[in-house]
Every structure is written in C-alpha cells, then in structure tokens.
Coordinates of N, CA, C and O in Angstrom, one line a residue:
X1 N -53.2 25.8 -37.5 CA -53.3 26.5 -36.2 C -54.2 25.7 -35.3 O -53.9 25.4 -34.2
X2 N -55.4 25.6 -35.6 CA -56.2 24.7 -35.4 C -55.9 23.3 -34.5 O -56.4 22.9 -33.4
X3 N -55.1 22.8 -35.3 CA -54.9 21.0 -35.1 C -53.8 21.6 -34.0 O -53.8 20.9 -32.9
X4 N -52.8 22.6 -33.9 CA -51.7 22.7 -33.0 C -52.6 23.3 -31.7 O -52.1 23.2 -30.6
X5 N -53.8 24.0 -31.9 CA -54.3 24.4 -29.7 C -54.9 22.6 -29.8 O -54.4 22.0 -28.8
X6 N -55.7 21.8 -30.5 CA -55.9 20.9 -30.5 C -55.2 19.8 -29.5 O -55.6 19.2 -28.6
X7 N -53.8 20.0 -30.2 CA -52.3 19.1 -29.7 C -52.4 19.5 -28.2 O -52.7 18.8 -27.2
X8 N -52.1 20.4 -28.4 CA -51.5 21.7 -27.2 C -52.6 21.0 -25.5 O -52.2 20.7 -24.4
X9 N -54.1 21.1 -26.0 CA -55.1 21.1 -25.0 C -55.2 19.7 -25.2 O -56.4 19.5 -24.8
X10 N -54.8 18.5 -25.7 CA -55.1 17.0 -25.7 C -53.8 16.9 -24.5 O -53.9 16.4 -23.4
X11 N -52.6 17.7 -25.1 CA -51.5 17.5 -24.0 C -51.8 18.5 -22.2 O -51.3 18.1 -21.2
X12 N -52.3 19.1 -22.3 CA -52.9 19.5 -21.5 C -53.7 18.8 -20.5 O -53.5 18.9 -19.3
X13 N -54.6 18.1 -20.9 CA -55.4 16.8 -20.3 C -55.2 16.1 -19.8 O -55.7 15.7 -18.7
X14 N -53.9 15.5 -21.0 CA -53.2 14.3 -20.5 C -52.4 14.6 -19.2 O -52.5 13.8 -18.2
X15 N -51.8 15.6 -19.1 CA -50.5 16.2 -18.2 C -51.7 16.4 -16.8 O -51.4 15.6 -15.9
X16 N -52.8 17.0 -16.6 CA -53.6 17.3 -15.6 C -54.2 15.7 -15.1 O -54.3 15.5 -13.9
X17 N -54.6 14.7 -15.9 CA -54.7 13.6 -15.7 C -53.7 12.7 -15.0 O -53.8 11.9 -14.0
X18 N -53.0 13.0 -15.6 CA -51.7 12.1 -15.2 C -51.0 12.4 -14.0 O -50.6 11.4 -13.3
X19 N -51.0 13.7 -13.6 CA -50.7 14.4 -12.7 C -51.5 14.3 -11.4 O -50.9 14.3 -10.3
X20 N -52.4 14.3 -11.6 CA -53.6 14.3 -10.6 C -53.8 12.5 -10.0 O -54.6 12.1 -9.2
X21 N -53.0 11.9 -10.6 CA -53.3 10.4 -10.5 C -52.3 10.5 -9.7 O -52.5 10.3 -8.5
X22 N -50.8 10.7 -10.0 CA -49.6 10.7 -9.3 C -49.4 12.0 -8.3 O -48.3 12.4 -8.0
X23 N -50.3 12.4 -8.0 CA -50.3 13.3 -6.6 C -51.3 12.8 -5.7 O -51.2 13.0 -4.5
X24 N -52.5 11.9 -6.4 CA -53.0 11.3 -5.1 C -51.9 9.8 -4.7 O -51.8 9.2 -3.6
X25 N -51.3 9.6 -5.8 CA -50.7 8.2 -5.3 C -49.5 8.8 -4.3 O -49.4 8.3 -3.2
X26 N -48.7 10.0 -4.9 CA -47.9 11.1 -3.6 C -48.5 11.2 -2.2 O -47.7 11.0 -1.2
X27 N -49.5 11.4 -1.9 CA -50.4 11.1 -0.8 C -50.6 10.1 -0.4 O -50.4 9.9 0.8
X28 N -51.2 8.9 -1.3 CA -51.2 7.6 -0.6 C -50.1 7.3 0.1 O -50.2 6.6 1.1
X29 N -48.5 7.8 -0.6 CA -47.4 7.4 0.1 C -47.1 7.9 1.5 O -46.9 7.4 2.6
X30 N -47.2 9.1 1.1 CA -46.8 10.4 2.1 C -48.1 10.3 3.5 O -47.6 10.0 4.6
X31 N -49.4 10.6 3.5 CA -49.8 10.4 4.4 C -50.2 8.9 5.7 O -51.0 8.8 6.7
X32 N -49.4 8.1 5.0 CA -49.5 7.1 6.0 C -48.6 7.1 7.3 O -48.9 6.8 8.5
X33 N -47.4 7.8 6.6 CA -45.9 8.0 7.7 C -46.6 9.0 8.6 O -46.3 10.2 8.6
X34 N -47.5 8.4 9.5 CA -47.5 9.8 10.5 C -47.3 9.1 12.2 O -47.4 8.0 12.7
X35 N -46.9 10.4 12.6 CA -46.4 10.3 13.8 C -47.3 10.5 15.1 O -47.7 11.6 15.6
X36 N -47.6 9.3 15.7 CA -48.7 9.3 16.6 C -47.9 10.2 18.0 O -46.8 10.0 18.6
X37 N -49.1 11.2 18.4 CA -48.6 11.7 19.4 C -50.2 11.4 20.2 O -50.3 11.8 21.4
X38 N -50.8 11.1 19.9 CA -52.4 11.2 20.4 C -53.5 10.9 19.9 O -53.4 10.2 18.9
X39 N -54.7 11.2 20.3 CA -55.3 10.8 18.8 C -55.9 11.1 17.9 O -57.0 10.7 17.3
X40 N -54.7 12.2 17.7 CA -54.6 12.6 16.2 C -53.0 13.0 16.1 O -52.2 13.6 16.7
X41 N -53.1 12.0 14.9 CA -51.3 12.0 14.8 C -50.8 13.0 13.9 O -51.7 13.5 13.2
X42 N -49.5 13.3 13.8 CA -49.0 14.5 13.4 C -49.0 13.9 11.7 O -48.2 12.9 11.6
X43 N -49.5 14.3 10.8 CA -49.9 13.6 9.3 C -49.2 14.4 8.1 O -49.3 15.7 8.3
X44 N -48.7 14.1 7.1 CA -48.1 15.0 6.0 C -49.0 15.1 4.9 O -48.7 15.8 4.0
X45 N -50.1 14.4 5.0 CA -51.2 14.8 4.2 C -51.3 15.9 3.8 O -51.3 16.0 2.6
X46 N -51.5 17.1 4.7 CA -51.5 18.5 4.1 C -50.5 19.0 3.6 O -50.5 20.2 3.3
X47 N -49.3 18.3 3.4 CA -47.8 19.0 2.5 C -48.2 18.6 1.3 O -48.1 19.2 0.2
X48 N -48.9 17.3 1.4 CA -48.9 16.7 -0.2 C -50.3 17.4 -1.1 O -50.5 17.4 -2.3
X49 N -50.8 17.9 -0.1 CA -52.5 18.9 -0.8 C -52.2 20.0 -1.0 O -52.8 20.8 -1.8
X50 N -51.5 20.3 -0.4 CA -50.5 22.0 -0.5 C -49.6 22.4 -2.1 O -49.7 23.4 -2.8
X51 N -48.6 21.1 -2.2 CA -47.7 20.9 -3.1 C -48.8 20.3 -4.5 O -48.7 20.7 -5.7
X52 N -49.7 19.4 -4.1 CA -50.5 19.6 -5.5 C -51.1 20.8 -5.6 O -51.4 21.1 -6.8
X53 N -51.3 21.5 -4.8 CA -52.1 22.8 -5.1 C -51.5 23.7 -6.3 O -52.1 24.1 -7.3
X54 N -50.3 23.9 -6.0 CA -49.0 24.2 -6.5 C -49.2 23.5 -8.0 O -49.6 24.1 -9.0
X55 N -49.0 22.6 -8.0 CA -48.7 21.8 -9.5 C -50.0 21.8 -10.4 O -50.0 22.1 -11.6
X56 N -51.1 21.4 -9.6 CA -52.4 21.5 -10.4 C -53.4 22.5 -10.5 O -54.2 22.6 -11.4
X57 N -53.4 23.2 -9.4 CA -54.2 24.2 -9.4 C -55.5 23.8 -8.5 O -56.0 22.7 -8.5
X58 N -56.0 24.9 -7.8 CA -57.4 24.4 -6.7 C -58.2 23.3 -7.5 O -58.4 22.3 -6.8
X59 N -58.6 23.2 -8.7 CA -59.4 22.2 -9.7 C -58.6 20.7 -8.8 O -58.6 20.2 -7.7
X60 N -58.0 20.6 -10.3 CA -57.3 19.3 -10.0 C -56.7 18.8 -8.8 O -56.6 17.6 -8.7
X61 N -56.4 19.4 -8.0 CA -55.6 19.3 -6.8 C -56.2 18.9 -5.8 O -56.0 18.0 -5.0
X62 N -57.5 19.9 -6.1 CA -58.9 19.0 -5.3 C -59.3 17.7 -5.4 O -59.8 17.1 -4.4
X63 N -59.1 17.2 -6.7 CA -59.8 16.1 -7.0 C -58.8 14.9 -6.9 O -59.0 13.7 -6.8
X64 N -57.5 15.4 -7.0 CA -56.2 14.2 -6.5 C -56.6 14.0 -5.0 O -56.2 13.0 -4.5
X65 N -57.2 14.5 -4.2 CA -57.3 14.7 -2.8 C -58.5 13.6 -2.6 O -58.5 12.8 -1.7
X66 N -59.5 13.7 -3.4 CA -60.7 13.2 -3.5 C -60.7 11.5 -3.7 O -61.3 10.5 -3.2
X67 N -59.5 11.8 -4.8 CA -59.7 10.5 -5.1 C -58.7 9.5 -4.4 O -58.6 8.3 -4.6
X68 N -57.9 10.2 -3.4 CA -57.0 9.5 -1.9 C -57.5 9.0 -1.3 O -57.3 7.9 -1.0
X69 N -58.9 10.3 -1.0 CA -60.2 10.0 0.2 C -60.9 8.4 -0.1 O -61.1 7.5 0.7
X70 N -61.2 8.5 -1.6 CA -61.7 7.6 -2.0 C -61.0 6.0 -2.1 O -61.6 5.0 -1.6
X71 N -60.0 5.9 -2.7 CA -59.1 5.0 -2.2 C -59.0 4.3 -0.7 O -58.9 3.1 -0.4
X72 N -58.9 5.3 -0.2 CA -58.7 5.5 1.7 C -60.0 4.5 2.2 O -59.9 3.5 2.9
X73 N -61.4 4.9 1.6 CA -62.9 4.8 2.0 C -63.0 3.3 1.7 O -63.6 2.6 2.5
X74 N -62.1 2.6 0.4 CA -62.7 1.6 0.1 C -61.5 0.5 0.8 O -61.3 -0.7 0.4
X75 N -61.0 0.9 1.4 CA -60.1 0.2 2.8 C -58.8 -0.3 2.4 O -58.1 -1.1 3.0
X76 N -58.4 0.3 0.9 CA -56.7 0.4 1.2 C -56.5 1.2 2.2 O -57.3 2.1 2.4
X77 N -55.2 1.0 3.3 CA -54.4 1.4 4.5 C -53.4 2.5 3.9 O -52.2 2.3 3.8
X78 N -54.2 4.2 3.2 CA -53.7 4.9 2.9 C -53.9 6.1 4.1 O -53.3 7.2 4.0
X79 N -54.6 5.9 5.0 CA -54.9 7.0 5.9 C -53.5 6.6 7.4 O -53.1 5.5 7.7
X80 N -53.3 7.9 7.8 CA -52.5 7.7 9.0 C -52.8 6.6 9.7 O -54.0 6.2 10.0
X81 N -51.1 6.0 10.0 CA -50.7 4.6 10.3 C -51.6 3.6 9.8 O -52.3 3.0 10.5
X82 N -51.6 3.5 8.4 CA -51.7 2.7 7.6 C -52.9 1.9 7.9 O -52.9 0.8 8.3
X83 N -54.0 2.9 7.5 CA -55.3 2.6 8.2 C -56.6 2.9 7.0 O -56.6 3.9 6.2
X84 N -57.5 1.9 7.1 CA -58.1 2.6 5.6 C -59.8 1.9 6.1 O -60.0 1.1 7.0
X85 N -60.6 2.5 5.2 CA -61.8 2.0 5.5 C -62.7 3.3 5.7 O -62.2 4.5 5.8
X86 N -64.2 2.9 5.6 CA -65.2 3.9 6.0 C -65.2 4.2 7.7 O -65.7 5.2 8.3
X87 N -64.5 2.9 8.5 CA -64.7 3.2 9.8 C -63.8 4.6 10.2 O -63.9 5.4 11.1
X88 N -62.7 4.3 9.2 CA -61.6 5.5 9.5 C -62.6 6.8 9.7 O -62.8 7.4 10.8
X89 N -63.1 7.2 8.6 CA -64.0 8.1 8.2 C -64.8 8.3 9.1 O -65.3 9.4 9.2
X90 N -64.9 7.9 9.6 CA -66.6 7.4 10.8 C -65.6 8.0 12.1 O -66.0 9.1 12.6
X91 N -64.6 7.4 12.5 CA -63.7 7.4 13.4 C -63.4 9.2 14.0 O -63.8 10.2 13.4
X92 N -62.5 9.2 15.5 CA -62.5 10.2 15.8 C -61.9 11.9 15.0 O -62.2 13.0 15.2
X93 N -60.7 10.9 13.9 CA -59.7 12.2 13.4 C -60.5 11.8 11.7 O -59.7 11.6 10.7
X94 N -62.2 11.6 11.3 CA -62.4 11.7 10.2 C -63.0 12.7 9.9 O -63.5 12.9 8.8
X95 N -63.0 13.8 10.9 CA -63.3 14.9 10.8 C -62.1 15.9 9.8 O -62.5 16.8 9.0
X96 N -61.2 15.6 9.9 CA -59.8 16.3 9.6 C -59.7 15.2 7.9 O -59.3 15.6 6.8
X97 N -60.0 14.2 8.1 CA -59.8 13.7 6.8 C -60.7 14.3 5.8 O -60.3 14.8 4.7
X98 N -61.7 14.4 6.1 CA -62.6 15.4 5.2 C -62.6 16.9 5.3 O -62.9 17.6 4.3
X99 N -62.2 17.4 6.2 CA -61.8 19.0 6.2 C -60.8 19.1 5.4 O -60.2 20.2 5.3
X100 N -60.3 18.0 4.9 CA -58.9 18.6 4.0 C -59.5 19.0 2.3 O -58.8 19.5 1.4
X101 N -60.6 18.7 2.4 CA -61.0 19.2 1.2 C -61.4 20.3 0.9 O -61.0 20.8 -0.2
X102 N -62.2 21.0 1.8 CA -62.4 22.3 1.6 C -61.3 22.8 1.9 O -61.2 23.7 1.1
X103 N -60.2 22.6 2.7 CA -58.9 23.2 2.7 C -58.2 23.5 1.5 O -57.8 24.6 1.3
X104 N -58.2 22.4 0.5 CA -57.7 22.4 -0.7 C -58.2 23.2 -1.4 O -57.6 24.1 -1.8
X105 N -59.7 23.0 -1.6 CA -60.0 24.2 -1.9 C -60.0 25.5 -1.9 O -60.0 26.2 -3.0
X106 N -60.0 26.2 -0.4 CA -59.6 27.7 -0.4 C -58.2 27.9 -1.1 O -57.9 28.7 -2.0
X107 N -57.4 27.1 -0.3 CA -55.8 28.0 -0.2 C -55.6 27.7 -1.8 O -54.8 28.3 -2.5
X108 N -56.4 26.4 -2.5 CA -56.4 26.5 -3.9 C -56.6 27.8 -4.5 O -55.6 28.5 -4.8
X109 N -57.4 28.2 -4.7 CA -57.9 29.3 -4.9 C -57.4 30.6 -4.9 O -57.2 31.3 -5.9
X110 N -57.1 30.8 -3.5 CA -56.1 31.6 -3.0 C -54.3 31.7 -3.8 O -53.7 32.6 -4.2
X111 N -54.1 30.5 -3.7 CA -52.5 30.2 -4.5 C -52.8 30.5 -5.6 O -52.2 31.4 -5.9
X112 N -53.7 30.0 -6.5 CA -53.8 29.9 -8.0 C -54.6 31.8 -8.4 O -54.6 32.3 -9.5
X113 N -54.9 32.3 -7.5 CA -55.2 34.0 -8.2 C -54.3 35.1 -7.4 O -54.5 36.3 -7.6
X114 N -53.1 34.4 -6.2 CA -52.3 35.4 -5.9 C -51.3 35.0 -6.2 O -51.0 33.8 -6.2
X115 N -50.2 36.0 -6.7 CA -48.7 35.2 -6.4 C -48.3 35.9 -5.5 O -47.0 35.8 -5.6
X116 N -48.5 36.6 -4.2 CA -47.8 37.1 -3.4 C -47.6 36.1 -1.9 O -48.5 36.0 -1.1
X117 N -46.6 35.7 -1.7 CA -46.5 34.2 -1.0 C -47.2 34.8 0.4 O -48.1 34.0 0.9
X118 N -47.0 36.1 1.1 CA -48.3 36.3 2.1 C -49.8 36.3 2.3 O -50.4 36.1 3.3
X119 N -50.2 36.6 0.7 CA -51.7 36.1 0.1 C -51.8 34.6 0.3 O -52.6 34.1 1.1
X120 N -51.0 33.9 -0.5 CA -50.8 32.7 -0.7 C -51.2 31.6 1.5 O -51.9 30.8 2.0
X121 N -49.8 32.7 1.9 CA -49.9 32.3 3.3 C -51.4 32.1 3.9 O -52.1 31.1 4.2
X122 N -51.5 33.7 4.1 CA -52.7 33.7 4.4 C -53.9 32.8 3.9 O -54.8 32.9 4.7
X123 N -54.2 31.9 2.7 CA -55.1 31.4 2.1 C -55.0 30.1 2.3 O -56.0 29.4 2.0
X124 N -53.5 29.3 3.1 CA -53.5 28.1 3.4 C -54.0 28.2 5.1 O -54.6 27.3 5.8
X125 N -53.6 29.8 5.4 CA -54.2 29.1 7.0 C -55.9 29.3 7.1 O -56.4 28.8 8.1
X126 N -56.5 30.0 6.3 CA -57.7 30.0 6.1 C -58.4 28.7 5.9 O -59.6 28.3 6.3
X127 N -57.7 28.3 5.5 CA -58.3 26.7 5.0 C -58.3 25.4 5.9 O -59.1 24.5 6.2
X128 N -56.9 25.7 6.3 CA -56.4 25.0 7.2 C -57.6 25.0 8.8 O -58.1 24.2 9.6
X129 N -57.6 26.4 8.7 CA -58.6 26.7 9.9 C -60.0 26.2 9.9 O -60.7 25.9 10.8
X130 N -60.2 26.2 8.5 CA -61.8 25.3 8.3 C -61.9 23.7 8.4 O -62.8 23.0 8.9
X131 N -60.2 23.1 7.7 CA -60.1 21.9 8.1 C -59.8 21.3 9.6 O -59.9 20.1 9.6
X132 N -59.4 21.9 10.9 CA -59.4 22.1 12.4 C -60.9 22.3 12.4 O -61.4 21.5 13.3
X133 N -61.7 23.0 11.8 CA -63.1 23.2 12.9 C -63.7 21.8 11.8 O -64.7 21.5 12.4
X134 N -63.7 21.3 11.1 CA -64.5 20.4 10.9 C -64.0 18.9 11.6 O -64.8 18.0 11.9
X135 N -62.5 18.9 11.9 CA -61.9 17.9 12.6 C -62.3 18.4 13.8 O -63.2 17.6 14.1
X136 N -62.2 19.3 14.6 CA -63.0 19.8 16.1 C -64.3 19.0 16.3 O -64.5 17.9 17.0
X137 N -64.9 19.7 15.6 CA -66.2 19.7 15.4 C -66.8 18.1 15.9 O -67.4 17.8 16.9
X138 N -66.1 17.0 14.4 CA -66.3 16.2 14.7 C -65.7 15.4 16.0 O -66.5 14.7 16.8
X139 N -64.7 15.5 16.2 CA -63.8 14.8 17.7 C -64.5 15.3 18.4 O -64.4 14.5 19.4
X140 N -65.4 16.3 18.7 CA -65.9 16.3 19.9 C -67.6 15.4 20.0 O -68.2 15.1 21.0
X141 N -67.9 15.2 18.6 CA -69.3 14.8 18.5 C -68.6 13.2 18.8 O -69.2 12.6 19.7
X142 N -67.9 12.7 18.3 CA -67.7 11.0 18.4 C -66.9 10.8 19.9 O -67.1 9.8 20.6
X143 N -66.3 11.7 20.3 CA -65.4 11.1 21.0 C -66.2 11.6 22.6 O -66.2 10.8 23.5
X144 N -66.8 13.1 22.6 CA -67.7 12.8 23.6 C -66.9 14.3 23.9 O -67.2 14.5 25.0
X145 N -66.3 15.0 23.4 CA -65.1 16.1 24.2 C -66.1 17.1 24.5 O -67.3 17.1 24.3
X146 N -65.4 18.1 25.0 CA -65.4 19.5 25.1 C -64.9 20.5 23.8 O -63.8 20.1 23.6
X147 N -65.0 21.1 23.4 CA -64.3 22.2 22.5 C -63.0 22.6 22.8 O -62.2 22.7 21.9
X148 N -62.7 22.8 23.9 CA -61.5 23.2 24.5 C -60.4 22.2 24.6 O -59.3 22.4 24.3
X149 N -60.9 20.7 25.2 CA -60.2 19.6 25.3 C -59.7 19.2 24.1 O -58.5 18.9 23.8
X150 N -60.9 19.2 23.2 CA -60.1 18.5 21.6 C -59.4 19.8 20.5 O -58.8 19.6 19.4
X151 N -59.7 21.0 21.3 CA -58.4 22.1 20.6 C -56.7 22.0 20.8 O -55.7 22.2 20.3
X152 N -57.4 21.4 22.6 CA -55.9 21.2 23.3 C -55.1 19.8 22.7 O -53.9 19.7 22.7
X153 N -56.3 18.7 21.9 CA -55.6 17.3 21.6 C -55.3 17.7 20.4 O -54.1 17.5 20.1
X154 N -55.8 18.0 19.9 CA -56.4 17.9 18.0 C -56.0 19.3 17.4 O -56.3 19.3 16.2
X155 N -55.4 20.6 17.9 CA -55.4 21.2 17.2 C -53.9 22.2 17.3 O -53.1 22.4 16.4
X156 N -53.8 22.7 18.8 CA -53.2 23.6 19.3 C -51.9 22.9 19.2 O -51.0 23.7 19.3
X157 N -51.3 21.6 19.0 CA -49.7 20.9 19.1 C -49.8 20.4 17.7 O -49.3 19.3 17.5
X158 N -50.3 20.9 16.9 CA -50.3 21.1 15.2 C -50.1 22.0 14.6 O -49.9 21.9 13.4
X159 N -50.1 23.6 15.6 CA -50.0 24.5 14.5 C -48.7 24.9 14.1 O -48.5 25.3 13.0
X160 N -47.7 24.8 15.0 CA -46.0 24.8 14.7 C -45.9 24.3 13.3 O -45.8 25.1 12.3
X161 N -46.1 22.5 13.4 CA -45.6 21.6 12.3 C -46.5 22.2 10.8 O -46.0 22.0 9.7
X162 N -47.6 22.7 11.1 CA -48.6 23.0 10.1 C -47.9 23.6 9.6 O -47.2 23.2 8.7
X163 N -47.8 24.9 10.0 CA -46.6 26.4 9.3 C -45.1 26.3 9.2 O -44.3 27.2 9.1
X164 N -44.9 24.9 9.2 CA -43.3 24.6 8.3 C -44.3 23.8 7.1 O -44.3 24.6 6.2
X165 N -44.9 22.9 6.7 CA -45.0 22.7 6.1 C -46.1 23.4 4.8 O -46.3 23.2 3.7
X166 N -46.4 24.4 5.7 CA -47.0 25.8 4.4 C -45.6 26.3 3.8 O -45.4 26.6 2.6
X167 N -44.8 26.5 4.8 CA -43.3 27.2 4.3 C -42.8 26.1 3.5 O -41.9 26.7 2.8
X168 N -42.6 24.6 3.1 CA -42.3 24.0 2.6 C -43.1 24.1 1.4 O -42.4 24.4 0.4
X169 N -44.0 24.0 1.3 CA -44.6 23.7 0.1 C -44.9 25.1 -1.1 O -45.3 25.1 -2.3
X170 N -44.6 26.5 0.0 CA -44.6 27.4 -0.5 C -42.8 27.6 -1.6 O -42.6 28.3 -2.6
X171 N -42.0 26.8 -0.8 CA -40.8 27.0 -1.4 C -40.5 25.8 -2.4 O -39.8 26.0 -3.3
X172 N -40.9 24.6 -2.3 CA -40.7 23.3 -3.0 C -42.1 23.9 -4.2 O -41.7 24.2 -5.3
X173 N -43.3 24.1 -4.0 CA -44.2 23.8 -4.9 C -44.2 24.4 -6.0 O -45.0 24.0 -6.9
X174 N -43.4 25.7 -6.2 CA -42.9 26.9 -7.6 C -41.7 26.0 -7.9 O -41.7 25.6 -9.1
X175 N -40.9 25.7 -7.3 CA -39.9 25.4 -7.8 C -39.9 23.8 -8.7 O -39.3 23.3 -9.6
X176 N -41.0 23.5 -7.9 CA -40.8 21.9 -9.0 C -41.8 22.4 -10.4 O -41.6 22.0 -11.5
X177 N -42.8 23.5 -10.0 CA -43.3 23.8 -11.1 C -42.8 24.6 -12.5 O -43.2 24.6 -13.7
X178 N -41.8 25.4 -11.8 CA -40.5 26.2 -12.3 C -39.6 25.2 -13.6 O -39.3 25.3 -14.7
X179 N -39.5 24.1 -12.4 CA -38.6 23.0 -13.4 C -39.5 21.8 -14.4 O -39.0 21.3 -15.5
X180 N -40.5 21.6 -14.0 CA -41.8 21.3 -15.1 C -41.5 22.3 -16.5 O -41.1 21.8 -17.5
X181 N -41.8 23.9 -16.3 CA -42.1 24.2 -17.2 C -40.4 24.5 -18.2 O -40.4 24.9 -19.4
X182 N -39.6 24.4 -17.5 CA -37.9 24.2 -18.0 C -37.9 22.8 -18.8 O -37.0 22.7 -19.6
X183 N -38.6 22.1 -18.6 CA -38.4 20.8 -19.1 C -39.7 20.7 -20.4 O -39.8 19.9 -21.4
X184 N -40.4 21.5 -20.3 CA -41.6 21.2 -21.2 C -42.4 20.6 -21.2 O -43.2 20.2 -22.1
X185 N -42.4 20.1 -19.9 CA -43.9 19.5 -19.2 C -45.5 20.2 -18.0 O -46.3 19.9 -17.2
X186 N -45.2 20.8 -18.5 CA -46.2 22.1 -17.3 C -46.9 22.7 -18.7 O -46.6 23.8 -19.1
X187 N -48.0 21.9 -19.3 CA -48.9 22.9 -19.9 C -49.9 24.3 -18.8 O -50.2 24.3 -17.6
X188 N -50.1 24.9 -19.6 CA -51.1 25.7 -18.7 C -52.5 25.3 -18.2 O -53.3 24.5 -18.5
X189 N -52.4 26.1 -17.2 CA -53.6 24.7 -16.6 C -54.9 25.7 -16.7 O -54.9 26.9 -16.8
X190 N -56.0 24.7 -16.4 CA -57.1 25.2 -16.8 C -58.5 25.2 -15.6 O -59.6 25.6 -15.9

C-alpha cells in the first residue's frame, strides 16, 4: 500500500511538473499574438493563466506564470508583439505583466475552493481588477498620465474581451480537465 501512494504522488509530481512547464510554454505561445490597439495591446495572456488555473490549481499555475515572466525578463520575445527583456518590465504595460500574478493567484484560489462558476466568476474579476490597478498604477507613474486617461487607454476597451475570455476558460478549463482525468492523466493535485 505503501510503495502504491508512493507511485501514485511520484506520478503526481511528475504530471504537476510537466504540466506547469507546458502551460508556461502555452503562454509563451499564446501571449505574443496580441493585437495592438494602443499602448496596451489586447493580450491572451490571461486566457492562458485562467486555463492553467483550471489544470493546476492557484499553486502551480502560479508558478507556470512565473516562470513566463521569467523567460520574458531574460529577453526571449515571449511578451506582447514579440517583445522580451527587463526593459519590457521597466516599460509602460509592465505594470499588467506583473499584476498578472497576483491575478493568478486570487481567482486561483477562488477556482480551486469554489465550484460554482459565479464564485469562480466573481474571483477572476477580483483579480483581474488587482491586475488593472497595478498596470494603472504603473502607466501612469512611467508614462506621466492621469488616472483617468490610462483607465480610458489601458483598462476601460479591455473589459468586454476580458469577460469572453473568463467565459472561455470557464468552459474550456473543466472540460480539458474532465478529459485529463478520462484518460488517466489528472492526478490530484496538491
């Protein structure tokens, strides 16, 4: 009995490892395609932090995100339009690149102790709203704005596309997990 939770939690590891590698590399893919409307472009970054959230749980999910950022920092061209480096970071929309972590984290949190997809809702825009006031925040300190001006650039012609892609990932992120654990690959996660 022993040697089989043994198995069981080595495979466990492995699958959270593995997973966590190929959801930041899902990211590296997914958030470069973004669509410049200004300057801050419309990014799928938070579908891909959303949908790990789903697969790995606030933990891990967090840390596939981390280690994007990190990738990102040391100037592969993984950040929108294919852009990479600490200047990124430094830059006007690196406010939003680091608010996506605490983002990950709440609605982590939130997803992984509710199943009621309104709970759930509600815990990605919680987050989401932390990740906007830290992108705010910053856009106004580098770029020189007002509060109002960089809500109008940076925040207010994002919240449409934001809330299809919470409804996307609310409907894609059970169901790929659904089919994980159909196939016998979705240990429980920890």
């Amino acid at each position: 009995m022993n040697q089989e939770f043994t198995a069981s939690a080595r495979r466990g590891k492995t699958y959270r490892m593995a997973m966590t590698a190929l959801m930041a590399a899902v990211t590296c893919v997914i958030a470069p395609m973004a669509i410049p409307i200004g300057p801050v472009p419309i990014s799928f970054t938070n579908l891909a932090i959303y949908l790990s959230l789903y697969l790995l749980g606030w933990k891990w999910g967090s840390v596939s995100y981390l280690v994007y950022v990190l990738i990102g920092a040391v100037g592969v061209p993984v950040f929108s339009g294919f852009t990479g480096g600490l200047g990124k970071l430094a830059g006007a929309t690196g406010g939003y690149i680091v608010g996506f972590l605490p983002m990950a984290v709440i609605a982590g949190l939130v997803i992984d102790r509710y199943q009621n997809r309104g709970i759930q809702m509600a815990g990605m825009l919680v987050g989401t709203a932390v990740c906007y006031a830290f992108g705010t925040v910053w856009f106004c300190f580098v770029m020189d704005s007002t509060p109002l001006a960089a809500l109008s650039l940076c925040v207010f012609p994002f919240i449409p596309g934001d809330l299809v892609k919470m409804a996307v990932a609310m409907t894609a992120g059970p169901l790929i997990r659904r089919r994980l654990v159909q196939a016998g690959l979705y240990p429980a996660r920890s």
